[in-house]
């Protein structure tokens, strides 16, 4: 089943000084099946964050459509967007975006509090998730009292606790040391195997090598895609590295 469809998406930014136009996305097309783990790679400035923000309904495309479970995000009323995001999407950002004055537990429960979920139901959902993410013993701590890896695992718990249709991640390993990054990627693989659809944008080949499929964007368009098939992470990494070399050399578009 197709979960997400991105059709002919273009995004042009007008800079304030002199009204100069930046074409961040020229024409992006792809879809994501339910249960997929898709990574989108591209160099810095290639439009990854722009694309993710449009899929997240945090920003609007200049033209084109984004459909989540058949629903056109561009047609959701402004005042319904926050509820839509909270009920359907999970977010993991590079810099965690946890609230410093809330314990990890309260950070994780926040989306449920905002949805009016009963306390008993909140703890019923929190316990297995905290156990799985290895943060059960630090739930009462504050973000400034724990490591980056622990913060990011709390952010994953916050993203997953609403059981979102899709988990969206923007450079989720970008602020982590390599060991914490690997642990986070192990978690992503695990929750994907349990059925969670994931869309991750990253410039890290190591992170992307864990996905089931990798799209490469360049100059605001999808340039190429790789399916994992039965490749190991190492073989996938090597294939990604080769593709990045071809991309940097300005190879021909193989869509
Ligand atoms: P990435 O996440 O791949 O590094 P971005 O999506 O952040 O890329 O940026 C893509 C392009 O759009 C870049 O040229 C960037 O400078 C430009 N851009 C991003 N956000 C804005 C904005 N708010 N206003 C103007 N230009 C922007
Ligand atoms: Mg970015």
GROMACS .gro file of C-alpha atoms and ligand atoms in nm:
model
  283
    1UNK     CA    1   0.000   0.000   0.000
    2UNK     CA    2   0.128   0.346  -0.091
    3UNK     CA    3   0.149   0.563   0.217
    4UNK     CA    4   0.310   0.880   0.088
    5UNK     CA    5   0.313   1.030  -0.259
    6UNK     CA    6   0.523   1.329  -0.356
    7UNK     CA    7   0.422   1.456  -0.699
    8UNK     CA    8   0.598   1.722  -0.907
    9UNK     CA    9   0.700   1.914  -0.599
   10UNK     CA   10   0.877   2.243  -0.662
   11UNK     CA   11   0.994   2.493  -0.406
   12UNK     CA   12   1.126   2.837  -0.481
   13UNK     CA   13   1.247   3.063  -0.203
   14UNK     CA   14   1.255   3.436  -0.250
   15UNK     CA   15   1.534   3.586  -0.048
   16UNK     CA   16   1.463   3.911   0.126
   17UNK     CA   17   1.754   4.100  -0.022
   18UNK     CA   18   1.671   4.200  -0.376
   19UNK     CA   19   1.405   3.931  -0.420
   20UNK     CA   20   1.658   3.684  -0.556
   21UNK     CA   21   1.502   3.341  -0.633
   22UNK     CA   22   1.646   3.015  -0.501
   23UNK     CA   23   1.507   2.702  -0.661
   24UNK     CA   24   1.548   2.455  -0.374
   25UNK     CA   25   1.336   2.180  -0.533
   26UNK     CA   26   1.296   2.168  -0.910
   27UNK     CA   27   1.068   1.871  -0.956
   28UNK     CA   28   1.060   1.593  -0.700
   29UNK     CA   29   0.862   1.272  -0.747
   30UNK     CA   30   0.863   0.959  -0.533
   31UNK     CA   31   0.637   0.749  -0.320
   32UNK     CA   32   0.680   0.553   0.000
   33UNK     CA   33   0.509   0.221   0.068
   34UNK     CA   34   0.372   0.137   0.408
   35UNK     CA   35   0.646  -0.032   0.613
   36UNK     CA   36   0.933   0.104   0.406
   37UNK     CA   37   1.253   0.253   0.544
   38UNK     CA   38   1.359   0.516   0.294
   39UNK     CA   39   1.666   0.735   0.317
   40UNK     CA   40   1.707   1.049   0.109
   41UNK     CA   41   2.064   1.155   0.051
   42UNK     CA   42   2.215   1.464  -0.100
   43UNK     CA   43   2.491   1.711  -0.037
   44UNK     CA   44   2.446   2.005   0.192
   45UNK     CA   45   2.215   2.254   0.020
   46UNK     CA   46   2.059   1.994  -0.211
   47UNK     CA   47   1.710   2.051  -0.067
   48UNK     CA   48   1.673   1.766   0.186
   49UNK     CA   49   1.542   1.975   0.475
   50UNK     CA   50   1.317   2.171   0.240
   51UNK     CA   51   1.169   1.845   0.114
   52UNK     CA   52   1.123   1.699   0.461
   53UNK     CA   53   0.956   2.016   0.588
   54UNK     CA   54   0.710   2.002   0.299
   55UNK     CA   55   0.632   1.635   0.367
   56UNK     CA   56   0.592   1.731   0.735
   57UNK     CA   57   0.339   2.002   0.642
   58UNK     CA   58   0.564   2.254   0.816
   59UNK     CA   59   0.615   2.430   0.484
   60UNK     CA   60   0.420   2.451   0.158
   61UNK     CA   61   0.544   2.353  -0.186
   62UNK     CA   62   0.540   2.629  -0.449
   63UNK     CA   63   0.364   2.376  -0.672
   64UNK     CA   64   0.296   2.003  -0.678
   65UNK     CA   65   0.124   1.774  -0.430
   66UNK     CA   66   0.203   1.568  -0.122
   67UNK     CA   67  -0.049   1.297  -0.030
   68UNK     CA   68  -0.038   1.103   0.295
   69UNK     CA   69  -0.277   0.807   0.291
   70UNK     CA   70  -0.445   0.979  -0.003
   71UNK     CA   71  -0.493   1.306   0.183
   72UNK     CA   72  -0.359   1.617   0.012
   73UNK     CA   73  -0.153   1.805   0.271
   74UNK     CA   74  -0.190   2.128   0.075
   75UNK     CA   75  -0.566   2.116   0.134
   76UNK     CA   76  -0.556   2.088   0.512
   77UNK     CA   77  -0.679   2.406   0.676
   78UNK     CA   78  -0.413   2.609   0.853
   79UNK     CA   79  -0.584   2.572   1.191
   80UNK     CA   80  -0.602   2.191   1.153
   81UNK     CA   81  -0.236   2.144   1.065
   82UNK     CA   82  -0.095   2.117   1.417
   83UNK     CA   83  -0.347   1.845   1.506
   84UNK     CA   84  -0.281   1.669   1.178
   85UNK     CA   85   0.092   1.660   1.245
   86UNK     CA   86   0.049   1.542   1.602
   87UNK     CA   87  -0.190   1.264   1.504
   88UNK     CA   88  -0.012   1.137   1.193
   89UNK     CA   89   0.356   1.224   1.198
   90UNK     CA   90   0.653   1.156   1.423
   91UNK     CA   91   0.959   1.381   1.407
   92UNK     CA   92   1.322   1.328   1.496
   93UNK     CA   93   1.556   1.622   1.442
   94UNK     CA   94   1.933   1.656   1.442
   95UNK     CA   95   1.929   1.871   1.756
   96UNK     CA   96   1.667   1.664   1.947
   97UNK     CA   97   1.421   1.952   2.006
   98UNK     CA   98   1.343   1.843   2.363
   99UNK     CA   99   1.205   2.097   2.609
  100UNK     CA  100   1.475   2.169   2.870
  101UNK     CA  101   1.232   2.239   3.153
  102UNK     CA  102   1.053   1.904   3.110
  103UNK     CA  103   1.182   1.566   3.225
  104UNK     CA  104   1.239   1.311   2.948
  105UNK     CA  105   0.916   1.142   3.053
  106UNK     CA  106   0.716   1.463   3.022
  107UNK     CA  107   0.879   1.538   2.688
  108UNK     CA  108   0.779   1.195   2.560
  109UNK     CA  109   0.424   1.219   2.692
  110UNK     CA  110   0.365   1.573   2.565
  111UNK     CA  111   0.199   1.474   2.235
  112UNK     CA  112  -0.042   1.248   2.426
  113UNK     CA  113  -0.115   1.519   2.683
  114UNK     CA  114  -0.197   1.755   2.397
  115UNK     CA  115  -0.432   1.493   2.247
  116UNK     CA  116  -0.613   1.448   2.579
  117UNK     CA  117  -0.511   1.083   2.628
  118UNK     CA  118  -0.585   0.945   2.978
  119UNK     CA  119  -0.292   0.904   3.221
  120UNK     CA  120  -0.336   0.527   3.248
  121UNK     CA  121  -0.318   0.492   2.870
  122UNK     CA  122  -0.008   0.712   2.862
  123UNK     CA  123   0.183   0.491   3.104
  124UNK     CA  124   0.058   0.179   2.925
  125UNK     CA  125   0.224   0.309   2.607
  126UNK     CA  126   0.532   0.459   2.770
  127UNK     CA  127   0.656   0.153   2.958
  128UNK     CA  128   0.726  -0.088   2.670
  129UNK     CA  129   0.863   0.195   2.456
  130UNK     CA  130   1.102   0.317   2.728
  131UNK     CA  131   1.217  -0.041   2.781
  132UNK     CA  132   1.277  -0.097   2.411
  133UNK     CA  133   1.465   0.233   2.374
  134UNK     CA  134   1.679   0.167   2.682
  135UNK     CA  135   1.573   0.484   2.866
  136UNK     CA  136   1.353   0.341   3.140
  137UNK     CA  137   1.599   0.433   3.416
  138UNK     CA  138   1.647   0.792   3.306
  139UNK     CA  139   1.287   0.899   3.244
  140UNK     CA  140   1.284   1.136   3.542
  141UNK     CA  141   1.602   1.313   3.426
  142UNK     CA  142   1.611   1.641   3.238
  143UNK     CA  143   1.761   1.677   2.890
  144UNK     CA  144   2.070   1.860   3.025
  145UNK     CA  145   2.144   1.564   3.257
  146UNK     CA  146   2.176   1.300   2.984
  147UNK     CA  147   2.398   1.230   2.682
  148UNK     CA  148   2.319   1.319   2.322
  149UNK     CA  149   2.245   0.955   2.241
  150UNK     CA  150   2.001   0.933   2.533
  151UNK     CA  151   1.835   1.258   2.430
  152UNK     CA  152   1.788   1.128   2.078
  153UNK     CA  153   1.638   0.803   2.208
  154UNK     CA  154   1.392   1.007   2.415
  155UNK     CA  155   1.312   1.203   2.097
  156UNK     CA  156   1.244   0.873   1.916
  157UNK     CA  157   1.013   0.770   2.201
  158UNK     CA  158   0.828   1.101   2.172
  159UNK     CA  159   0.797   1.049   1.796
  160UNK     CA  160   0.671   0.690   1.828
  161UNK     CA  161   0.436   0.718   2.124
  162UNK     CA  162   0.150   0.846   1.907
  163UNK     CA  163   0.195   0.548   1.672
  164UNK     CA  164   0.243   0.778   1.369
  165UNK     CA  165   0.180   0.670   1.009
  166UNK     CA  166   0.530   0.784   0.924
  167UNK     CA  167   0.842   0.874   1.120
  168UNK     CA  168   1.027   1.169   0.964
  169UNK     CA  169   1.390   1.221   1.058
  170UNK     CA  170   1.622   1.504   0.952
  171UNK     CA  171   1.990   1.414   1.000
  172UNK     CA  172   1.904   1.218   1.318
  173UNK     CA  173   2.266   1.110   1.372
  174UNK     CA  174   2.415   1.447   1.282
  175UNK     CA  175   2.489   1.553   1.641
  176UNK     CA  176   2.588   1.209   1.774
  177UNK     CA  177   2.925   1.039   1.819
  178UNK     CA  178   2.968   0.731   1.602
  179UNK     CA  179   2.877   0.481   1.874
  180UNK     CA  180   2.556   0.664   1.968
  181UNK     CA  181   2.479   0.707   1.599
  182UNK     CA  182   2.508   0.331   1.544
  183UNK     CA  183   2.283   0.264   1.842
  184UNK     CA  184   2.024   0.505   1.707
  185UNK     CA  185   2.041   0.340   1.364
  186UNK     CA  186   1.997  -0.001   1.528
  187UNK     CA  187   1.680   0.134   1.689
  188UNK     CA  188   1.549   0.270   1.361
  189UNK     CA  189   1.607  -0.073   1.202
  190UNK     CA  190   1.428  -0.241   1.491
  191UNK     CA  191   1.122  -0.017   1.486
  192UNK     CA  192   1.108  -0.046   1.108
  193UNK     CA  193   1.112  -0.428   1.136
  194UNK     CA  194   0.822  -0.391   1.378
  195UNK     CA  195   0.630  -0.211   1.104
  196UNK     CA  196   0.707   0.160   1.146
  197UNK     CA  197   0.746   0.344   0.813
  198UNK     CA  198   1.052   0.572   0.821
  199UNK     CA  199   1.163   0.857   0.596
  200UNK     CA  200   1.508   0.983   0.691
  201UNK     CA  201   1.706   1.257   0.520
  202UNK     CA  202   2.078   1.250   0.574
  203UNK     CA  203   2.410   1.329   0.416
  204UNK     CA  204   2.566   1.035   0.602
  205UNK     CA  205   2.633   0.728   0.388
  206UNK     CA  206   2.665   0.526   0.705
  207UNK     CA  207   2.315   0.622   0.815
  208UNK     CA  208   2.165   0.574   0.469
  209UNK     CA  209   2.327   0.230   0.435
  210UNK     CA  210   2.081   0.098   0.694
  211UNK     CA  211   1.771   0.188   0.492
  212UNK     CA  212   1.577  -0.039   0.258
  213UNK     CA  213   1.597   0.212  -0.025
  214UNK     CA  214   1.802   0.525  -0.084
  215UNK     CA  215   1.702   0.818  -0.303
  216UNK     CA  216   1.970   1.062  -0.412
  217UNK     CA  217   1.877   1.420  -0.475
  218UNK     CA  218   2.089   1.664  -0.660
  219UNK     CA  219   2.005   2.016  -0.775
  220UNK     CA  220   1.654   1.976  -0.640
  221UNK     CA  221   1.565   1.658  -0.829
  222UNK     CA  222   1.575   1.284  -0.763
  223UNK     CA  223   1.887   1.174  -0.945
  224UNK     CA  224   1.900   0.803  -0.871
  225UNK     CA  225   1.770   0.539  -0.634
  226UNK     CA  226   1.914   0.222  -0.485
  227UNK     CA  227   1.721  -0.071  -0.345
  228UNK     CA  228   1.888  -0.274  -0.074
  229UNK     CA  229   1.761  -0.608  -0.203
  230UNK     CA  230   1.951  -0.865   0.001
  231UNK     CA  231   2.265  -0.653   0.037
  232UNK     CA  232   2.440  -0.632   0.373
  233UNK     CA  233   2.491  -0.291   0.536
  234UNK     CA  234   2.854  -0.300   0.420
  235UNK     CA  235   2.761  -0.377   0.059
  236UNK     CA  236   2.493  -0.107   0.069
  237UNK     CA  237   2.750   0.140   0.206
  238UNK     CA  238   2.989   0.059  -0.079
  239UNK     CA  239   2.713   0.103  -0.336
  240UNK     CA  240   2.612   0.437  -0.184
  241UNK     CA  241   2.974   0.556  -0.186
  242UNK     CA  242   3.001   0.468  -0.557
  243UNK     CA  243   2.679   0.653  -0.634
  244UNK     CA  244   2.798   0.962  -0.444
  245UNK     CA  245   3.119   0.958  -0.645
  246UNK     CA  246   2.921   0.943  -0.968
  247UNK     CA  247   2.696   1.221  -0.843
  248UNK     CA  248   2.987   1.445  -0.752
  249UNK     CA  249   3.137   1.381  -1.095
  250UNK     CA  250   2.813   1.510  -1.249
  251UNK     CA  251   2.702   1.179  -1.395
  252UNK     CA  252   2.400   1.149  -1.615
  253UNK     CA  253   2.057   1.151  -1.453
  254UNK     CA  254   1.935   0.797  -1.398
  255UNK     CA  255   1.622   0.904  -1.208
  256LIG     P1  256   1.987   2.057   0.279
  256LIG     O1  257   1.897   2.023   0.392
  256LIG     O2  258   1.998   1.948   0.176
  256LIG     O3  259   2.122   2.104   0.323
  256LIG     P2  260   1.809   2.284   0.237
  256LIG     O4  261   1.675   2.224   0.204
  256LIG     O5  262   1.828   2.335   0.374
  256LIG     O6  263   1.922   2.179   0.197
  256LIG     O7  264   1.837   2.402   0.135
  256LIG     C1  265   1.821   2.391  -0.006
  256LIG     C2  266   1.849   2.526  -0.074
  256LIG     O8  267   1.746   2.618  -0.039
  256LIG     C3  268   1.980   2.591  -0.032
  256LIG     O9  269   2.032   2.658  -0.144
  256LIG     C4  270   1.938   2.686   0.077
  256LIG    O10  271   2.029   2.793   0.087
  256LIG     C5  272   1.801   2.732   0.028
  256LIG     N1  273   1.710   2.768   0.138
  256LIG     C6  274   1.668   2.686   0.239
  256LIG     N2  275   1.582   2.749   0.321
  256LIG     C7  276   1.569   2.875   0.272
  256LIG     C8  277   1.494   2.992   0.310
  256LIG     N3  278   1.412   2.989   0.416
  256LIG     N4  279   1.507   3.104   0.234
  256LIG     C9  280   1.587   3.106   0.127
  256LIG     N5  281   1.660   3.001   0.083
  256LIG    C10  282   1.652   2.888   0.154
  257LIG    MG1  283   1.929   1.999   0.599
   0.00000   0.00000   0.00000
